[in-house]
């Protein structure tokens, strides 16, 4: 199974790229984690946010590989603990499809992306900085994988 993380935003600080890359490289080849960055629309004082979100949404949906399970990261999604995430990951694998995790920009995800999702996942009730979400999701997925595979990374 391949997991695509499709995130709005490019030109991340070095610490974000380093943190994400650290977890990305730990995944085994049979569960590769791929990052696809969608350029964020230009936001100025008089920006048409609704239009920007629509364009970001179109680009995000176009980046999803055909047939993938779509999971959106949203504050209003379902909060999962590590064991629940690990169980979800097992279900994803048994489903036989790859997974696309969608992470929005400053205003979140476009309504089209939310409508297309099969599952909504919340990391926290807090609004987290979107660059940091990449690292948290990558680490959480790796921890879930390690739990499912009896890898020593996750200890109880």
PDB file of C-alpha atoms in Angstrom:
ATOM      1  CA  UNK A   1       0.000   0.000   0.000  1.00  0.00           C
ATOM      2  CA  UNK A   2       1.176   3.490  -0.778  1.00  0.00           C
ATOM      3  CA  UNK A   3       0.160   6.489   1.291  1.00  0.00           C
ATOM      4  CA  UNK A   4       0.058   9.822  -0.487  1.00  0.00           C
ATOM      5  CA  UNK A   5       0.170  12.899   1.699  1.00  0.00           C
ATOM      6  CA  UNK A   6      -1.202  15.707  -0.435  1.00  0.00           C
ATOM      7  CA  UNK A   7      -0.608  19.020   1.308  1.00  0.00           C
ATOM      8  CA  UNK A   8      -1.269  22.606   0.315  1.00  0.00           C
ATOM      9  CA  UNK A   9       1.896  24.666   0.617  1.00  0.00           C
ATOM     10  CA  UNK A  10       5.412  24.622  -0.742  1.00  0.00           C
ATOM     11  CA  UNK A  11       8.759  26.027   0.368  1.00  0.00           C
ATOM     12  CA  UNK A  12       8.592  24.641   3.882  1.00  0.00           C
ATOM     13  CA  UNK A  13      11.219  25.574   6.460  1.00  0.00           C
ATOM     14  CA  UNK A  14      14.192  23.206   6.606  1.00  0.00           C
ATOM     15  CA  UNK A  15      13.078  21.759   9.959  1.00  0.00           C
ATOM     16  CA  UNK A  16       9.767  20.668   8.394  1.00  0.00           C
ATOM     17  CA  UNK A  17      11.459  19.034   5.423  1.00  0.00           C
ATOM     18  CA  UNK A  18      14.000  17.330   7.697  1.00  0.00           C
ATOM     19  CA  UNK A  19      11.351  16.110  10.151  1.00  0.00           C
ATOM     20  CA  UNK A  20       9.079  14.748   7.444  1.00  0.00           C
ATOM     21  CA  UNK A  21      11.960  13.117   5.568  1.00  0.00           C
ATOM     22  CA  UNK A  22      13.124  11.364   8.742  1.00  0.00           C
ATOM     23  CA  UNK A  23       9.818   9.506   9.122  1.00  0.00           C
ATOM     24  CA  UNK A  24       9.303   9.050   5.390  1.00  0.00           C
ATOM     25  CA  UNK A  25      12.597   7.148   5.044  1.00  0.00           C
ATOM     26  CA  UNK A  26      11.659   4.769   7.888  1.00  0.00           C
ATOM     27  CA  UNK A  27       8.653   3.329   6.082  1.00  0.00           C
ATOM     28  CA  UNK A  28       9.182  -0.033   4.396  1.00  0.00           C
ATOM     29  CA  UNK A  29       8.878  -0.278   0.624  1.00  0.00           C
ATOM     30  CA  UNK A  30       5.542  -2.107   0.934  1.00  0.00           C
ATOM     31  CA  UNK A  31       4.044   0.938   2.690  1.00  0.00           C
ATOM     32  CA  UNK A  32       5.716   3.912   1.054  1.00  0.00           C
ATOM     33  CA  UNK A  33       4.847   7.439   2.179  1.00  0.00           C
ATOM     34  CA  UNK A  34       4.840  10.004  -0.619  1.00  0.00           C
ATOM     35  CA  UNK A  35       4.481  13.780  -0.266  1.00  0.00           C
ATOM     36  CA  UNK A  36       2.797  15.819  -2.981  1.00  0.00           C
ATOM     37  CA  UNK A  37       2.805  19.569  -2.456  1.00  0.00           C
ATOM     38  CA  UNK A  38       0.092  21.761  -3.927  1.00  0.00           C
ATOM     39  CA  UNK A  39       1.059  25.419  -4.386  1.00  0.00           C
ATOM     40  CA  UNK A  40      -0.983  27.673  -2.123  1.00  0.00           C
ATOM     41  CA  UNK A  41      -2.903  30.465  -3.781  1.00  0.00           C
ATOM     42  CA  UNK A  42      -1.605  33.973  -3.286  1.00  0.00           C
ATOM     43  CA  UNK A  43      -3.268  35.544  -0.272  1.00  0.00           C
ATOM     44  CA  UNK A  44      -3.250  39.305  -0.073  1.00  0.00           C
ATOM     45  CA  UNK A  45      -5.336  41.938   1.620  1.00  0.00           C
ATOM     46  CA  UNK A  46      -8.136  41.685  -0.948  1.00  0.00           C
ATOM     47  CA  UNK A  47      -7.746  38.022  -1.861  1.00  0.00           C
ATOM     48  CA  UNK A  48     -10.820  36.066  -2.941  1.00  0.00           C
ATOM     49  CA  UNK A  49     -10.414  33.241  -0.414  1.00  0.00           C
ATOM     50  CA  UNK A  50     -13.364  31.263  -1.762  1.00  0.00           C
ATOM     51  CA  UNK A  51     -11.837  31.259  -5.257  1.00  0.00           C
ATOM     52  CA  UNK A  52      -8.356  30.422  -3.904  1.00  0.00           C
ATOM     53  CA  UNK A  53      -9.775  27.459  -1.932  1.00  0.00           C
ATOM     54  CA  UNK A  54     -11.601  26.244  -5.037  1.00  0.00           C
ATOM     55  CA  UNK A  55      -8.406  26.309  -7.126  1.00  0.00           C
ATOM     56  CA  UNK A  56      -6.398  24.592  -4.368  1.00  0.00           C
ATOM     57  CA  UNK A  57      -9.164  21.981  -4.119  1.00  0.00           C
ATOM     58  CA  UNK A  58      -9.120  21.296  -7.859  1.00  0.00           C
ATOM     59  CA  UNK A  59      -5.343  20.846  -7.810  1.00  0.00           C
ATOM     60  CA  UNK A  60      -5.526  18.624  -4.734  1.00  0.00           C
ATOM     61  CA  UNK A  61      -8.190  16.361  -6.222  1.00  0.00           C
ATOM     62  CA  UNK A  62      -6.257  16.167  -9.515  1.00  0.00           C
ATOM     63  CA  UNK A  63      -3.182  14.911  -7.596  1.00  0.00           C
ATOM     64  CA  UNK A  64      -5.033  11.921  -6.122  1.00  0.00           C
ATOM     65  CA  UNK A  65      -4.236   8.652  -7.831  1.00  0.00           C
ATOM     66  CA  UNK A  66      -7.311   7.012  -9.360  1.00  0.00           C
ATOM     67  CA  UNK A  67      -9.160   4.695  -6.992  1.00  0.00           C
ATOM     68  CA  UNK A  68      -7.427   5.855  -3.818  1.00  0.00           C
ATOM     69  CA  UNK A  69      -9.194   6.006  -0.473  1.00  0.00           C
ATOM     70  CA  UNK A  70      -9.437   9.710   0.432  1.00  0.00           C
ATOM     71  CA  UNK A  71      -8.897  10.722   4.052  1.00  0.00           C
ATOM     72  CA  UNK A  72      -9.119  14.407   4.952  1.00  0.00           C
ATOM     73  CA  UNK A  73      -7.446  15.938   7.968  1.00  0.00           C
ATOM     74  CA  UNK A  74      -9.933  18.235   9.647  1.00  0.00           C
ATOM     75  CA  UNK A  75     -10.548  19.674  13.090  1.00  0.00           C
ATOM     76  CA  UNK A  76     -14.108  18.298  12.857  1.00  0.00           C
ATOM     77  CA  UNK A  77     -12.916  14.791  11.945  1.00  0.00           C
ATOM     78  CA  UNK A  78     -12.695  11.789  14.238  1.00  0.00           C
ATOM     79  CA  UNK A  79      -9.892  11.843  16.772  1.00  0.00           C
ATOM     80  CA  UNK A  80      -7.906   8.606  16.809  1.00  0.00           C
ATOM     81  CA  UNK A  81      -5.524   7.313  19.426  1.00  0.00           C
ATOM     82  CA  UNK A  82      -2.477   5.329  18.289  1.00  0.00           C
ATOM     83  CA  UNK A  83      -4.209   1.946  18.542  1.00  0.00           C
ATOM     84  CA  UNK A  84      -7.239   3.203  16.604  1.00  0.00           C
ATOM     85  CA  UNK A  85      -4.982   4.620  13.901  1.00  0.00           C
ATOM     86  CA  UNK A  86      -3.110   1.317  13.691  1.00  0.00           C
ATOM     87  CA  UNK A  87      -6.429  -0.534  13.280  1.00  0.00           C
ATOM     88  CA  UNK A  88      -7.459   1.949  10.571  1.00  0.00           C
ATOM     89  CA  UNK A  89      -4.183   1.322   8.786  1.00  0.00           C
ATOM     90  CA  UNK A  90      -4.838  -2.435   8.873  1.00  0.00           C
ATOM     91  CA  UNK A  91      -8.281  -1.838   7.363  1.00  0.00           C
ATOM     92  CA  UNK A  92      -6.743   0.378   4.682  1.00  0.00           C
ATOM     93  CA  UNK A  93      -4.319  -2.398   3.767  1.00  0.00           C
ATOM     94  CA  UNK A  94      -7.056  -5.032   3.646  1.00  0.00           C
ATOM     95  CA  UNK A  95      -9.114  -2.720   1.431  1.00  0.00           C
ATOM     96  CA  UNK A  96      -6.437  -3.119  -1.247  1.00  0.00           C
ATOM     97  CA  UNK A  97      -6.380   0.525  -2.267  1.00  0.00           C
ATOM     98  CA  UNK A  98      -3.745   3.175  -1.768  1.00  0.00           C
ATOM     99  CA  UNK A  99      -4.590   6.073   0.547  1.00  0.00           C
ATOM    100  CA  UNK A 100      -4.496   9.814  -0.071  1.00  0.00           C
ATOM    101  CA  UNK A 101      -4.345  11.990   3.038  1.00  0.00           C
ATOM    102  CA  UNK A 102      -5.394  15.568   2.280  1.00  0.00           C
ATOM    103  CA  UNK A 103      -4.016  18.500   4.293  1.00  0.00           C
ATOM    104  CA  UNK A 104      -5.353  21.959   3.544  1.00  0.00           C
ATOM    105  CA  UNK A 105      -3.740  25.356   3.653  1.00  0.00           C
ATOM    106  CA  UNK A 106      -4.345  28.303   6.002  1.00  0.00           C
ATOM    107  CA  UNK A 107      -8.137  28.178   5.580  1.00  0.00           C
ATOM    108  CA  UNK A 108      -8.321  24.399   5.539  1.00  0.00           C
ATOM    109  CA  UNK A 109      -9.525  22.199   2.710  1.00  0.00           C
ATOM    110  CA  UNK A 110     -11.811  23.157  -0.145  1.00  0.00           C
ATOM    111  CA  UNK A 111     -15.415  21.946   0.192  1.00  0.00           C
ATOM    112  CA  UNK A 112     -14.850  19.699  -2.860  1.00  0.00           C
ATOM    113  CA  UNK A 113     -12.090  17.851  -1.021  1.00  0.00           C
ATOM    114  CA  UNK A 114     -14.210  17.384   2.081  1.00  0.00           C
ATOM    115  CA  UNK A 115     -17.106  16.104  -0.045  1.00  0.00           C
ATOM    116  CA  UNK A 116     -14.802  13.558  -1.731  1.00  0.00           C
ATOM    117  CA  UNK A 117     -13.432  12.148   1.523  1.00  0.00           C
ATOM    118  CA  UNK A 118     -14.346   8.699   2.792  1.00  0.00           C
ATOM    119  CA  UNK A 119     -12.934   9.391   6.222  1.00  0.00           C
ATOM    120  CA  UNK A 120     -12.265  12.531   8.237  1.00  0.00           C
ATOM    121  CA  UNK A 121      -9.404  12.437  10.731  1.00  0.00           C
ATOM    122  CA  UNK A 122      -8.724  15.031  13.415  1.00  0.00           C
ATOM    123  CA  UNK A 123      -5.310  15.313  15.019  1.00  0.00           C
ATOM    124  CA  UNK A 124      -6.523  17.737  17.670  1.00  0.00           C
ATOM    125  CA  UNK A 125      -9.201  20.260  18.537  1.00  0.00           C
ATOM    126  CA  UNK A 126      -6.423  22.806  18.219  1.00  0.00           C
ATOM    127  CA  UNK A 127      -5.704  24.473  14.916  1.00  0.00           C
ATOM    128  CA  UNK A 128      -2.182  23.287  14.172  1.00  0.00           C
ATOM    129  CA  UNK A 129       0.309  24.978  11.849  1.00  0.00           C
ATOM    130  CA  UNK A 130      -0.027  23.167   8.541  1.00  0.00           C
ATOM    131  CA  UNK A 131       3.732  22.591   8.135  1.00  0.00           C
ATOM    132  CA  UNK A 132       3.814  20.894  11.543  1.00  0.00           C
ATOM    133  CA  UNK A 133       0.869  18.661  10.608  1.00  0.00           C
ATOM    134  CA  UNK A 134       3.040  16.968   7.963  1.00  0.00           C
ATOM    135  CA  UNK A 135       5.492  15.824  10.617  1.00  0.00           C
ATOM    136  CA  UNK A 136       2.804  14.814  13.121  1.00  0.00           C
ATOM    137  CA  UNK A 137       0.958  12.748  10.516  1.00  0.00           C
ATOM    138  CA  UNK A 138       4.144  11.086   9.244  1.00  0.00           C
ATOM    139  CA  UNK A 139       5.222  10.186  12.788  1.00  0.00           C
ATOM    140  CA  UNK A 140       1.730   8.966  13.738  1.00  0.00           C
ATOM    141  CA  UNK A 141       1.539   6.753  10.652  1.00  0.00           C
ATOM    142  CA  UNK A 142       4.984   5.348  11.341  1.00  0.00           C
ATOM    143  CA  UNK A 143       4.000   4.646  14.945  1.00  0.00           C
ATOM    144  CA  UNK A 144       0.824   2.914  13.732  1.00  0.00           C
ATOM    145  CA  UNK A 145       2.860   0.838  11.295  1.00  0.00           C
ATOM    146  CA  UNK A 146       5.343  -0.075  14.051  1.00  0.00           C
ATOM    147  CA  UNK A 147       2.504  -1.178  16.332  1.00  0.00           C
ATOM    148  CA  UNK A 148       0.987  -3.359  13.593  1.00  0.00           C
ATOM    149  CA  UNK A 149       4.369  -4.925  12.840  1.00  0.00           C
ATOM    150  CA  UNK A 150       5.653  -5.436  16.392  1.00  0.00           C
ATOM    151  CA  UNK A 151       8.463  -3.012  15.695  1.00  0.00           C
ATOM    152  CA  UNK A 152      10.199  -1.695  18.843  1.00  0.00           C
ATOM    153  CA  UNK A 153       9.553   1.981  17.922  1.00  0.00           C
ATOM    154  CA  UNK A 154       6.201   1.856  19.721  1.00  0.00           C
ATOM    155  CA  UNK A 155       6.574   0.710  23.297  1.00  0.00           C
ATOM    156  CA  UNK A 156       3.892   0.515  25.921  1.00  0.00           C
TER     157      UNK A 156
END
